mmCIF file with all atom_site columns, C-alpha atoms in Angstrom:
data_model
loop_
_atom_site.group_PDB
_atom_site.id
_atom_site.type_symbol
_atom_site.label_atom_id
_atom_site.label_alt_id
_atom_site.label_comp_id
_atom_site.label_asym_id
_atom_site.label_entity_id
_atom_site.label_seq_id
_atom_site.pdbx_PDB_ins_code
_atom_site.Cartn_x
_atom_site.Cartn_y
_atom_site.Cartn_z
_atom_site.occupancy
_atom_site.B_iso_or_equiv
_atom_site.pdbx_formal_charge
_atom_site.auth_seq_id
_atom_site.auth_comp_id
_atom_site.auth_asym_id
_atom_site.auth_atom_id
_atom_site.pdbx_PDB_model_num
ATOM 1   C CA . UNK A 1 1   ? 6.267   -7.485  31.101 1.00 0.00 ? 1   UNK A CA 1
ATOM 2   C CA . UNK A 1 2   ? 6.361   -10.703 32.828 1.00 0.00 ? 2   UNK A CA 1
ATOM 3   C CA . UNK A 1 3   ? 7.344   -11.883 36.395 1.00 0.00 ? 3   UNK A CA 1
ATOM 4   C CA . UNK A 1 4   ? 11.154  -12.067 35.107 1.00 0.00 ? 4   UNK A CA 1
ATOM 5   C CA . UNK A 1 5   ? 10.790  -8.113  34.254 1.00 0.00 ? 5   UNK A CA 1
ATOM 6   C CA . UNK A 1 6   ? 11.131  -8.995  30.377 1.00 0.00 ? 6   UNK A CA 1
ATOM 7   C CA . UNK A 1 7   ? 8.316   -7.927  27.588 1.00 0.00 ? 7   UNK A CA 1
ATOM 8   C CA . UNK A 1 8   ? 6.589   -10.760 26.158 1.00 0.00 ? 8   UNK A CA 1
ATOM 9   C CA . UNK A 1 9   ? 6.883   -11.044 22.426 1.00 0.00 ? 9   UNK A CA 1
ATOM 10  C CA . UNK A 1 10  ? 3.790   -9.810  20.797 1.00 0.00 ? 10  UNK A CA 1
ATOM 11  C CA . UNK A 1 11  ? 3.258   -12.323 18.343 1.00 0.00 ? 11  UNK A CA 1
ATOM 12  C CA . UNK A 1 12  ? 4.027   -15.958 18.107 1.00 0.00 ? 12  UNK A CA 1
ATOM 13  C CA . UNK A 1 13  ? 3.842   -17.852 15.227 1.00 0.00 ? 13  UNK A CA 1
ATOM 14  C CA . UNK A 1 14  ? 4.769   -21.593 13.535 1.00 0.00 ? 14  UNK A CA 1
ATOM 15  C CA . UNK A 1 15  ? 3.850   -23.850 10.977 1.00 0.00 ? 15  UNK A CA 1
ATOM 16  C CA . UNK A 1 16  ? 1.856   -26.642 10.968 1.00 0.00 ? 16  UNK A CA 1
ATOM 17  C CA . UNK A 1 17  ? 1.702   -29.293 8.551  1.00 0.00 ? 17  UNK A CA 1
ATOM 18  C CA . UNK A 1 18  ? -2.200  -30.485 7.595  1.00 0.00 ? 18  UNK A CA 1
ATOM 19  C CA . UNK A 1 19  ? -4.137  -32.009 4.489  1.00 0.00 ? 19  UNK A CA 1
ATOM 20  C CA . UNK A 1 20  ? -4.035  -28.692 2.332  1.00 0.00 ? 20  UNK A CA 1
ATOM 21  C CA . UNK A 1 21  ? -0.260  -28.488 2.597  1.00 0.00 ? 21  UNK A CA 1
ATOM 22  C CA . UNK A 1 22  ? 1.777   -25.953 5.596  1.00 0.00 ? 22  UNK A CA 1
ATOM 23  C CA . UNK A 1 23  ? -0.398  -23.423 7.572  1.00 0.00 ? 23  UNK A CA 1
ATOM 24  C CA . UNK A 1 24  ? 1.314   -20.497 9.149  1.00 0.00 ? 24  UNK A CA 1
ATOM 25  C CA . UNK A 1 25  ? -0.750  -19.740 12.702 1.00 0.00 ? 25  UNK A CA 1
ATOM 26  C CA . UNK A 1 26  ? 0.245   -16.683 14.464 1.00 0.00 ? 26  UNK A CA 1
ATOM 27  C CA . UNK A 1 27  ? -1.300  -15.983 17.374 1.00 0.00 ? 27  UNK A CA 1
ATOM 28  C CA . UNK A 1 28  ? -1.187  -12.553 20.262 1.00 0.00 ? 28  UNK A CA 1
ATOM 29  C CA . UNK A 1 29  ? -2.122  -12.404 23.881 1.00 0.00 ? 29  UNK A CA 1
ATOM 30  C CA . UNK A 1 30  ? -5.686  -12.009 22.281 1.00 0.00 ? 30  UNK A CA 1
ATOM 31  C CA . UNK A 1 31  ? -6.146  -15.554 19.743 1.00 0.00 ? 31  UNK A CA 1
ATOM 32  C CA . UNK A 1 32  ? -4.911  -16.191 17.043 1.00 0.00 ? 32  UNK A CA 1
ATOM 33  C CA . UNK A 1 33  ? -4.518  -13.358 14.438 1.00 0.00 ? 33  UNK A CA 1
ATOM 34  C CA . UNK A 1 34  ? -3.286  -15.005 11.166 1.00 0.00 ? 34  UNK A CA 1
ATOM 35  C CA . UNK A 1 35  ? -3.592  -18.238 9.028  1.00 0.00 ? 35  UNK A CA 1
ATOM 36  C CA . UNK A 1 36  ? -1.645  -18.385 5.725  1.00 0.00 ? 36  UNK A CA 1
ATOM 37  C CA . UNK A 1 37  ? -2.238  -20.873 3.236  1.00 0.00 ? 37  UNK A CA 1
ATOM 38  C CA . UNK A 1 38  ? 0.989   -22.822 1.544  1.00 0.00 ? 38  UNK A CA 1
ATOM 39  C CA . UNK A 1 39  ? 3.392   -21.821 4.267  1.00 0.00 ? 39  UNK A CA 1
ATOM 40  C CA . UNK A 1 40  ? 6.823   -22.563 2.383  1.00 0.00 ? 40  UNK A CA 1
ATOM 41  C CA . UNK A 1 41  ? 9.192   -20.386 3.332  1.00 0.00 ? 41  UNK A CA 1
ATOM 42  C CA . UNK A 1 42  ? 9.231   -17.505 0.965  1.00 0.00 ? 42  UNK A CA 1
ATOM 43  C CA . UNK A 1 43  ? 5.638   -17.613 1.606  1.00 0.00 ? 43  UNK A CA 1
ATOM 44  C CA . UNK A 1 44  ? 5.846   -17.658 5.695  1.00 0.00 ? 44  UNK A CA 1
ATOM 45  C CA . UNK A 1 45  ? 8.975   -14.889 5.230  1.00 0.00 ? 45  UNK A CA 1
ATOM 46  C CA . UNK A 1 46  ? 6.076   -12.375 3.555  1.00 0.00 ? 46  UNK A CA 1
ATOM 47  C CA . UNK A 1 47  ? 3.627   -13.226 5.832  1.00 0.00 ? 47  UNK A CA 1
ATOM 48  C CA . UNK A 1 48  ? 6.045   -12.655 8.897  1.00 0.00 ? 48  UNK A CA 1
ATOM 49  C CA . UNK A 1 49  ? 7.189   -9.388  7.820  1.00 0.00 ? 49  UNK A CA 1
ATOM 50  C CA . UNK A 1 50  ? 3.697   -8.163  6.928  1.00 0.00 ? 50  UNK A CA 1
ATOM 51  C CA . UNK A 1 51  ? 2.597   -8.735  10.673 1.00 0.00 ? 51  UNK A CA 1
ATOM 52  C CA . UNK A 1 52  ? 5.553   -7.538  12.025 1.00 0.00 ? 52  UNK A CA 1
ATOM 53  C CA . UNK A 1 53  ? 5.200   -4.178  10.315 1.00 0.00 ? 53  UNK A CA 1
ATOM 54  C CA . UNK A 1 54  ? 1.095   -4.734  11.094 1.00 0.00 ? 54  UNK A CA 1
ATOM 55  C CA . UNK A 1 55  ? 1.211   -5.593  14.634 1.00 0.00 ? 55  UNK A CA 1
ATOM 56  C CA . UNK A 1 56  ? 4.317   -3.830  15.246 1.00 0.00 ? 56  UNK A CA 1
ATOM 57  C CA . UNK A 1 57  ? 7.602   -6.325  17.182 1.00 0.00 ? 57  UNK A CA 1
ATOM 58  C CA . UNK A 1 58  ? 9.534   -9.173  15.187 1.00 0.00 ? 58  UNK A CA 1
ATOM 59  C CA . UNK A 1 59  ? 7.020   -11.794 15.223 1.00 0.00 ? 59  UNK A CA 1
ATOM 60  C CA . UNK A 1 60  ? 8.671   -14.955 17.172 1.00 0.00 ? 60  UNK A CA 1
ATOM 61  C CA . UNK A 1 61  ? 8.340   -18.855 16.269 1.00 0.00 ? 61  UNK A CA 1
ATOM 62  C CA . UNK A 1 62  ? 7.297   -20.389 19.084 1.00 0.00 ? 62  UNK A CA 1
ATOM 63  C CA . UNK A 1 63  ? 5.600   -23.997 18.470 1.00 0.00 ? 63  UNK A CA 1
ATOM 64  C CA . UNK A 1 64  ? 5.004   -24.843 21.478 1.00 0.00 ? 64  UNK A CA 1
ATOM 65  C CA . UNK A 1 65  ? 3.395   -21.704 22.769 1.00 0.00 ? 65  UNK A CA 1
ATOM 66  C CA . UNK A 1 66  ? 0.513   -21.780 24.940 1.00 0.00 ? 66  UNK A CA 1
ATOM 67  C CA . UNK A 1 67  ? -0.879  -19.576 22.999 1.00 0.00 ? 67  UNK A CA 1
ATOM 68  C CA . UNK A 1 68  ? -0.874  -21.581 19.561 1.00 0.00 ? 68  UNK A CA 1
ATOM 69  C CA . UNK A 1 69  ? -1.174  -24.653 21.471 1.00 0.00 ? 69  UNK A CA 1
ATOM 70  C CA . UNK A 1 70  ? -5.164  -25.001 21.253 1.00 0.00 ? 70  UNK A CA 1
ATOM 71  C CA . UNK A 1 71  ? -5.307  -23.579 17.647 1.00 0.00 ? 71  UNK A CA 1
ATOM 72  C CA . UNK A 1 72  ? -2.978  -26.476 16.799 1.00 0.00 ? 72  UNK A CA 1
ATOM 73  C CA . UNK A 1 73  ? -5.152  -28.933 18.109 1.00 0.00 ? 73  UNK A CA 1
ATOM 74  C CA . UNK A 1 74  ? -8.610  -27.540 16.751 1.00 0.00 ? 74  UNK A CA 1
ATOM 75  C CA . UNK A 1 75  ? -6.945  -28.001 13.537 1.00 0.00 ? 75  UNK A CA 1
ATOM 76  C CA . UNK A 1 76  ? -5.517  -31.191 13.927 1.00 0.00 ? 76  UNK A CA 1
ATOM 77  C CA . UNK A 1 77  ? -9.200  -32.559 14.841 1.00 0.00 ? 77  UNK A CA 1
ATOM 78  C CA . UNK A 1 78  ? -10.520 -30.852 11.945 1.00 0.00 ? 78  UNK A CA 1
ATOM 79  C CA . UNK A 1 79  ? -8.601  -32.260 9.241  1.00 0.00 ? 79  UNK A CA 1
ATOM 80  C CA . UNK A 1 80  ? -9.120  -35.895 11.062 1.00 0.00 ? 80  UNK A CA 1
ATOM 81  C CA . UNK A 1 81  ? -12.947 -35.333 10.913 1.00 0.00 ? 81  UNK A CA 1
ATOM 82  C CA . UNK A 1 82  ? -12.966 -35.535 15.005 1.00 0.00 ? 82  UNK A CA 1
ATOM 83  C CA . UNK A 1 83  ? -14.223 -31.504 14.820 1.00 0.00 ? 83  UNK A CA 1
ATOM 84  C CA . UNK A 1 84  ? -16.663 -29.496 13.123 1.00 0.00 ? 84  UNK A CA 1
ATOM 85  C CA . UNK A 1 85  ? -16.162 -25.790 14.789 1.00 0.00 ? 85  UNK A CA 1
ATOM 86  C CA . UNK A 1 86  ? -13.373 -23.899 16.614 1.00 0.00 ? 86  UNK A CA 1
ATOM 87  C CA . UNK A 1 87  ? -13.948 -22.524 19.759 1.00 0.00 ? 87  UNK A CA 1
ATOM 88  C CA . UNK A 1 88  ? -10.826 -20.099 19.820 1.00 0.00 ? 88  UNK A CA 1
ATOM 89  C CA . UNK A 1 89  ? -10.352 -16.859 21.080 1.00 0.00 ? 89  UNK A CA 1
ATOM 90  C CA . UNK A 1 90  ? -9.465  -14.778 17.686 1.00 0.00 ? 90  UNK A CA 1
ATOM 91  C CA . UNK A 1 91  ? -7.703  -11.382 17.027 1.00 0.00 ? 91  UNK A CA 1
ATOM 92  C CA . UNK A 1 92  ? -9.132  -9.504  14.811 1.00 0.00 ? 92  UNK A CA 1
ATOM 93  C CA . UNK A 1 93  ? -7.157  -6.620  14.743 1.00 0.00 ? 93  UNK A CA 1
ATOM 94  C CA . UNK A 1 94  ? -6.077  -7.250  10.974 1.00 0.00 ? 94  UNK A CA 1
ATOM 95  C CA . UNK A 1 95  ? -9.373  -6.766  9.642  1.00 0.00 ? 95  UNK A CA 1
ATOM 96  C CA . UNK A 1 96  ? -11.766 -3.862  10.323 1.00 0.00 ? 96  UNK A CA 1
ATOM 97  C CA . UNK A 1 97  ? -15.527 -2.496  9.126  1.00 0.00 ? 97  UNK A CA 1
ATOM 98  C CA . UNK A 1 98  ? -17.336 -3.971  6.899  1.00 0.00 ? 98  UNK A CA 1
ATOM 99  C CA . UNK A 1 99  ? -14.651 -6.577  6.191  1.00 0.00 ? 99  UNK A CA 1
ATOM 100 C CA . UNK A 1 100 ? -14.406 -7.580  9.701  1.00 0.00 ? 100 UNK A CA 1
ATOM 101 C CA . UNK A 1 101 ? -18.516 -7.360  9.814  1.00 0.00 ? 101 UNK A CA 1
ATOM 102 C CA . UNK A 1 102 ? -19.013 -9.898  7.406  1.00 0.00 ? 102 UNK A CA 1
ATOM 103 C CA . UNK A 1 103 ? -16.017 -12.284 8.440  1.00 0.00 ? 103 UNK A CA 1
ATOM 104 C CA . UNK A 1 104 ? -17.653 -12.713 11.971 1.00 0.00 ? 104 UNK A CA 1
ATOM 105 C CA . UNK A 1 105 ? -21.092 -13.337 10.026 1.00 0.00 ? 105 UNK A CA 1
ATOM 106 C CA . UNK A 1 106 ? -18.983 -15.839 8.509  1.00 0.00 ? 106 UNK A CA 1
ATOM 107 C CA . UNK A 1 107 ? -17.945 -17.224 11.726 1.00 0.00 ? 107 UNK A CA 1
ATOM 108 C CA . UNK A 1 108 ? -20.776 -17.558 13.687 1.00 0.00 ? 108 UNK A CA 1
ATOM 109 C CA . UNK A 1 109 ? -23.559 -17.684 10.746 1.00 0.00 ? 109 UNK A CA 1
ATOM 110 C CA . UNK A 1 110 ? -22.428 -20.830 8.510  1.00 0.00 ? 110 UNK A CA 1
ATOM 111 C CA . UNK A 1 111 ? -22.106 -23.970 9.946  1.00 0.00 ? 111 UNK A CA 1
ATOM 112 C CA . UNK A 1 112 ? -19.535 -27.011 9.016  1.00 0.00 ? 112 UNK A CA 1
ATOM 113 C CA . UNK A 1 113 ? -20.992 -28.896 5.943  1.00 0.00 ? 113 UNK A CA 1
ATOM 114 C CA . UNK A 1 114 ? -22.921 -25.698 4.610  1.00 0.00 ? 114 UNK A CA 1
ATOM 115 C CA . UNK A 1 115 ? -21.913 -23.304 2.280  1.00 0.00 ? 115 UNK A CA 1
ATOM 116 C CA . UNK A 1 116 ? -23.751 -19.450 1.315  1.00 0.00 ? 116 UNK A CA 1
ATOM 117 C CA . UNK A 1 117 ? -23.956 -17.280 -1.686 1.00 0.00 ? 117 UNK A CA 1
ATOM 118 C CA . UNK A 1 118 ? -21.890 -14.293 -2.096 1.00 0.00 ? 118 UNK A CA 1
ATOM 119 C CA . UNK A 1 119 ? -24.733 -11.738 -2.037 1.00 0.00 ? 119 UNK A CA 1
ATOM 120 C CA . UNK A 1 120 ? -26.940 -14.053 0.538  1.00 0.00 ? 120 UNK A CA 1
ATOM 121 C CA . UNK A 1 121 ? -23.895 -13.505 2.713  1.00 0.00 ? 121 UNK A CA 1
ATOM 122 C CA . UNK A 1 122 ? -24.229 -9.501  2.049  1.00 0.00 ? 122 UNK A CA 1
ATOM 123 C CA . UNK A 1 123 ? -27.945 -9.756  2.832  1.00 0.00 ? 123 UNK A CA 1
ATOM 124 C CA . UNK A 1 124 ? -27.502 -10.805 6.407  1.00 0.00 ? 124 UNK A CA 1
ATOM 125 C CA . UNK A 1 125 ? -25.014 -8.065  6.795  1.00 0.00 ? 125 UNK A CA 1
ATOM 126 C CA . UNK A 1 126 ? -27.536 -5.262  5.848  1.00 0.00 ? 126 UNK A CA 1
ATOM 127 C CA . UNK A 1 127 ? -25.930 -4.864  2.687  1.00 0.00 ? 127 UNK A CA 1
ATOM 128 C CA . UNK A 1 128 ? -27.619 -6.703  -0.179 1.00 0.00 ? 128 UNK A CA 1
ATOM 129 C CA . UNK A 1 129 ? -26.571 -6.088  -3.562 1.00 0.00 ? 129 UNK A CA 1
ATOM 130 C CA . UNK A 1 130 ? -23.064 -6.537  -2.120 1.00 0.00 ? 130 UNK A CA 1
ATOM 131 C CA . UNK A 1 131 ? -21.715 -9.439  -3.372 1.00 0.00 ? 131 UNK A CA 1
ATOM 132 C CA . UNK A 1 132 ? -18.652 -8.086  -5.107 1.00 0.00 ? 132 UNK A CA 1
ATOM 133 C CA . UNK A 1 133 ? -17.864 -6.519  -1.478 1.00 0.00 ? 133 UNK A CA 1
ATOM 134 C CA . UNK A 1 134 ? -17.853 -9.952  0.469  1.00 0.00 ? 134 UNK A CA 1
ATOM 135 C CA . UNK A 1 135 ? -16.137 -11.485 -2.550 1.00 0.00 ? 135 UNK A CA 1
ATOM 136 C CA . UNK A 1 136 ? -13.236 -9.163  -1.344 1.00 0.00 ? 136 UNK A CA 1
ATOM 137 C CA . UNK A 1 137 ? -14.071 -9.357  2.352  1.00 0.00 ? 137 UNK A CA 1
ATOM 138 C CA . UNK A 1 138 ? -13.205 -13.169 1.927  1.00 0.00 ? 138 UNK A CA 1
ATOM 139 C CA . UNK A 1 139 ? -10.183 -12.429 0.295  1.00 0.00 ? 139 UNK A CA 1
ATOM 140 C CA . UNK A 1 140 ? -8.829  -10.182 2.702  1.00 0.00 ? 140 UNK A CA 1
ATOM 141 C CA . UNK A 1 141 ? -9.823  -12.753 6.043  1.00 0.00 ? 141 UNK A CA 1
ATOM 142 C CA . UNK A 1 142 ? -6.609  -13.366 7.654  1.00 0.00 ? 142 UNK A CA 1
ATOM 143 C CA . UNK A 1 143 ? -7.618  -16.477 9.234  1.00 0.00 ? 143 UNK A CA 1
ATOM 144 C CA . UNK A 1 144 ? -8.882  -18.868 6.842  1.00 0.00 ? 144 UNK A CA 1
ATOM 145 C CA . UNK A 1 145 ? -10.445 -22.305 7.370  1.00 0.00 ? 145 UNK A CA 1
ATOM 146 C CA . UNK A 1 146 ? -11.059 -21.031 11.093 1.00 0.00 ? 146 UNK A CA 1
ATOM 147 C CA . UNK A 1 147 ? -13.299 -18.167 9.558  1.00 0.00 ? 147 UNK A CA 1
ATOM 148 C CA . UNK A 1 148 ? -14.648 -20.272 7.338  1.00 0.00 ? 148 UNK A CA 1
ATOM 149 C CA . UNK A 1 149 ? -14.312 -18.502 3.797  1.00 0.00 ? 149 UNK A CA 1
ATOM 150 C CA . UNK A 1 150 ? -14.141 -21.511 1.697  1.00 0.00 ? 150 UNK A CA 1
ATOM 151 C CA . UNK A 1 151 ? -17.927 -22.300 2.654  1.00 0.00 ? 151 UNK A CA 1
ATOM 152 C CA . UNK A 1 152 ? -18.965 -19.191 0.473  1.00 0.00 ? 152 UNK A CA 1
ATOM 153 C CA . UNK A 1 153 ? -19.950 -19.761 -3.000 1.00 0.00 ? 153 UNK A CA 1
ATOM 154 C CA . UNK A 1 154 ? -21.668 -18.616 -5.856 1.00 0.00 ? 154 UNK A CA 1
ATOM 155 C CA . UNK A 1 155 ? -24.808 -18.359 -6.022 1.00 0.00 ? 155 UNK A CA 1
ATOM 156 C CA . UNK A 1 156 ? -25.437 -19.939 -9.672 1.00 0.00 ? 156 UNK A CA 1
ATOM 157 C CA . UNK A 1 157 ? -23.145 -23.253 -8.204 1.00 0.00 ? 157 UNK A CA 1
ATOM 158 C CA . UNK A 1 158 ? -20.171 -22.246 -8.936 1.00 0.00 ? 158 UNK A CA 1
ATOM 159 C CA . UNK A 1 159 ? -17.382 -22.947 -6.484 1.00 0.00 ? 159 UNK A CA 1
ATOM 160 C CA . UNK A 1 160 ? -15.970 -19.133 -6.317 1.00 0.00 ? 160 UNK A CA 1
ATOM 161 C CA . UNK A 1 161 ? -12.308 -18.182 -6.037 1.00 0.00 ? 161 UNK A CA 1
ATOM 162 C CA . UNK A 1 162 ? -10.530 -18.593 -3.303 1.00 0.00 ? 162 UNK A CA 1
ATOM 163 C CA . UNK A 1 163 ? -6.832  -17.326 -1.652 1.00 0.00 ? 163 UNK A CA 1
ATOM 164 C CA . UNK A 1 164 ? -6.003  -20.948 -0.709 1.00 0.00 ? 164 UNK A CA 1
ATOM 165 C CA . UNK A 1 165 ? -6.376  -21.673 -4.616 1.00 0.00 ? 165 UNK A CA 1
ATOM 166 C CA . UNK A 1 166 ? -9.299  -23.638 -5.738 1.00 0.00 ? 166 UNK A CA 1
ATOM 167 C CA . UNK A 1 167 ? -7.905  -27.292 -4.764 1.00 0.00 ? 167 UNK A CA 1
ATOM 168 C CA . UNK A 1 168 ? -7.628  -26.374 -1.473 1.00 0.00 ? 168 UNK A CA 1
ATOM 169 C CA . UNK A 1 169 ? -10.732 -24.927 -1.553 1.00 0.00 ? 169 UNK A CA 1
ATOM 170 C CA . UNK A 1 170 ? -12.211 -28.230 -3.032 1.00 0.00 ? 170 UNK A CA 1
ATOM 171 C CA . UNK A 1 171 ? -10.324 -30.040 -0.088 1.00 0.00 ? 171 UNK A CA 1
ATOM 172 C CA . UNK A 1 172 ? -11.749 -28.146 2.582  1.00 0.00 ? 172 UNK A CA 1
ATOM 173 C CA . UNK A 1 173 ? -15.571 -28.438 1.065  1.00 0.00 ? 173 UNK A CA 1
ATOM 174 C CA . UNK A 1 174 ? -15.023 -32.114 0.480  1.00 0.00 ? 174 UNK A CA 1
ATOM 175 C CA . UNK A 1 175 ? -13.646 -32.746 4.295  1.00 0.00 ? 175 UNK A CA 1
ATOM 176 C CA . UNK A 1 176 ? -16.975 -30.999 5.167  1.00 0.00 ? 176 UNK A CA 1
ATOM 177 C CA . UNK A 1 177 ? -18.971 -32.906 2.866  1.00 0.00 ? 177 UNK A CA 1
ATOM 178 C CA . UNK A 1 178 ? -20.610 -30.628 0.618  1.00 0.00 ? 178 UNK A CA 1
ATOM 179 C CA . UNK A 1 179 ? -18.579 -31.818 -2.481 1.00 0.00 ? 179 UNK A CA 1
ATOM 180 C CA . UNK A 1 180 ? -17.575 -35.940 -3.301 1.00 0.00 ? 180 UNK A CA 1
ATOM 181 C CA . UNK A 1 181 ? -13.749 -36.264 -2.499 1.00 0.00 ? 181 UNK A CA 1
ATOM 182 C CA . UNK A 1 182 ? -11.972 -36.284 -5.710 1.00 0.00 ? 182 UNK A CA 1
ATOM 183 C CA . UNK A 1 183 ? -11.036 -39.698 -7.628 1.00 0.00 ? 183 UNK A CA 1
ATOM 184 C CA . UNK A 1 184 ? -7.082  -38.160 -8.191 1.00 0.00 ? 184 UNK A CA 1
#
């Protein structure tokens, strides 16, 4: 509760307009929990309901929340190519085990303007041979471009999939300057 006696919503969420399209942020007392690409609204409505029935509470927009506030502007410096990490407190309460094990790998192992293989990325984690299992450990991350999944790739060259669909995957490595921008 807070000093008026009333609960504080449990998750606050908005969306924020940026160089790959909308981003839905949500964010709880502990960071933020949840990035979703292509935030239109049938997209943002699924998303919504899927942490409300996660995380438990209607999740409530709230753009200017204290709480989304510094998210916001770590992405905002991002995209203008003022910022190369986040420093933001994260929740990862969506994501457990090995999942979770080799998203904060992720995090913390592979800087801006790099990118790693799929099984080089299983190696670190103790678990070589486990490509296919990071492959779906990136698609399950529910924070995105802060956990940077788009930085893993194959290891013959190839770009990889991606949730965000390849473009925006293409974006994201091009901002970072591992690939050229495109012509068009």
């Amino acid at each position: 509760m807070n000093s008026q006696g009333h609960n504080e919503q449990r998750v606050v969420w908005t969306v924020v307009p940026t160089d790959i399209g909308p981003l839905l942020l949500a964010a709880t007392r502990e960071g933020l929990v949840n990035v979703v690409f292509h935030a239109t609204d049938p997209v943002r409505d699924k998303a919504l309901d899927r942490l409300g029935s996660r995380l438990g509470g209607e999740p409530v927009e709230a753009p200017d929340s204290p709480l989304l506030a510094e998210a916001i502007r770590q992405l905002r410096a991002y995209f203008a190519g003022e910022r190369q990490d986040f420093e933001l407190a994260l929740d990862w309460s969506l994501i457990s085990g090995f999942n979770r094990q080799v998203l904060r790998e992720l995090a913390s192992g592979v800087p801006f303007g790099s990118v790693v293989g799929y099984g080089d990325l299983a190696g670190r984690v103790g678990q070589p041979g486990g490509a296919q299992a990071v492959g779906v450990a990136m698609g399950s991350n529910p924070l995105p471009v802060v956990v940077p999944c788009h930085r893993v790739v194959e290891s013959d060259g190839g770009i990889g999939g991606f949730g965000g669909g390849l473009e925006t995957k293409r974006k994201l490595l091009a901002l970072e300057g591992v690939l050229p921008e495109p012509l068009f």
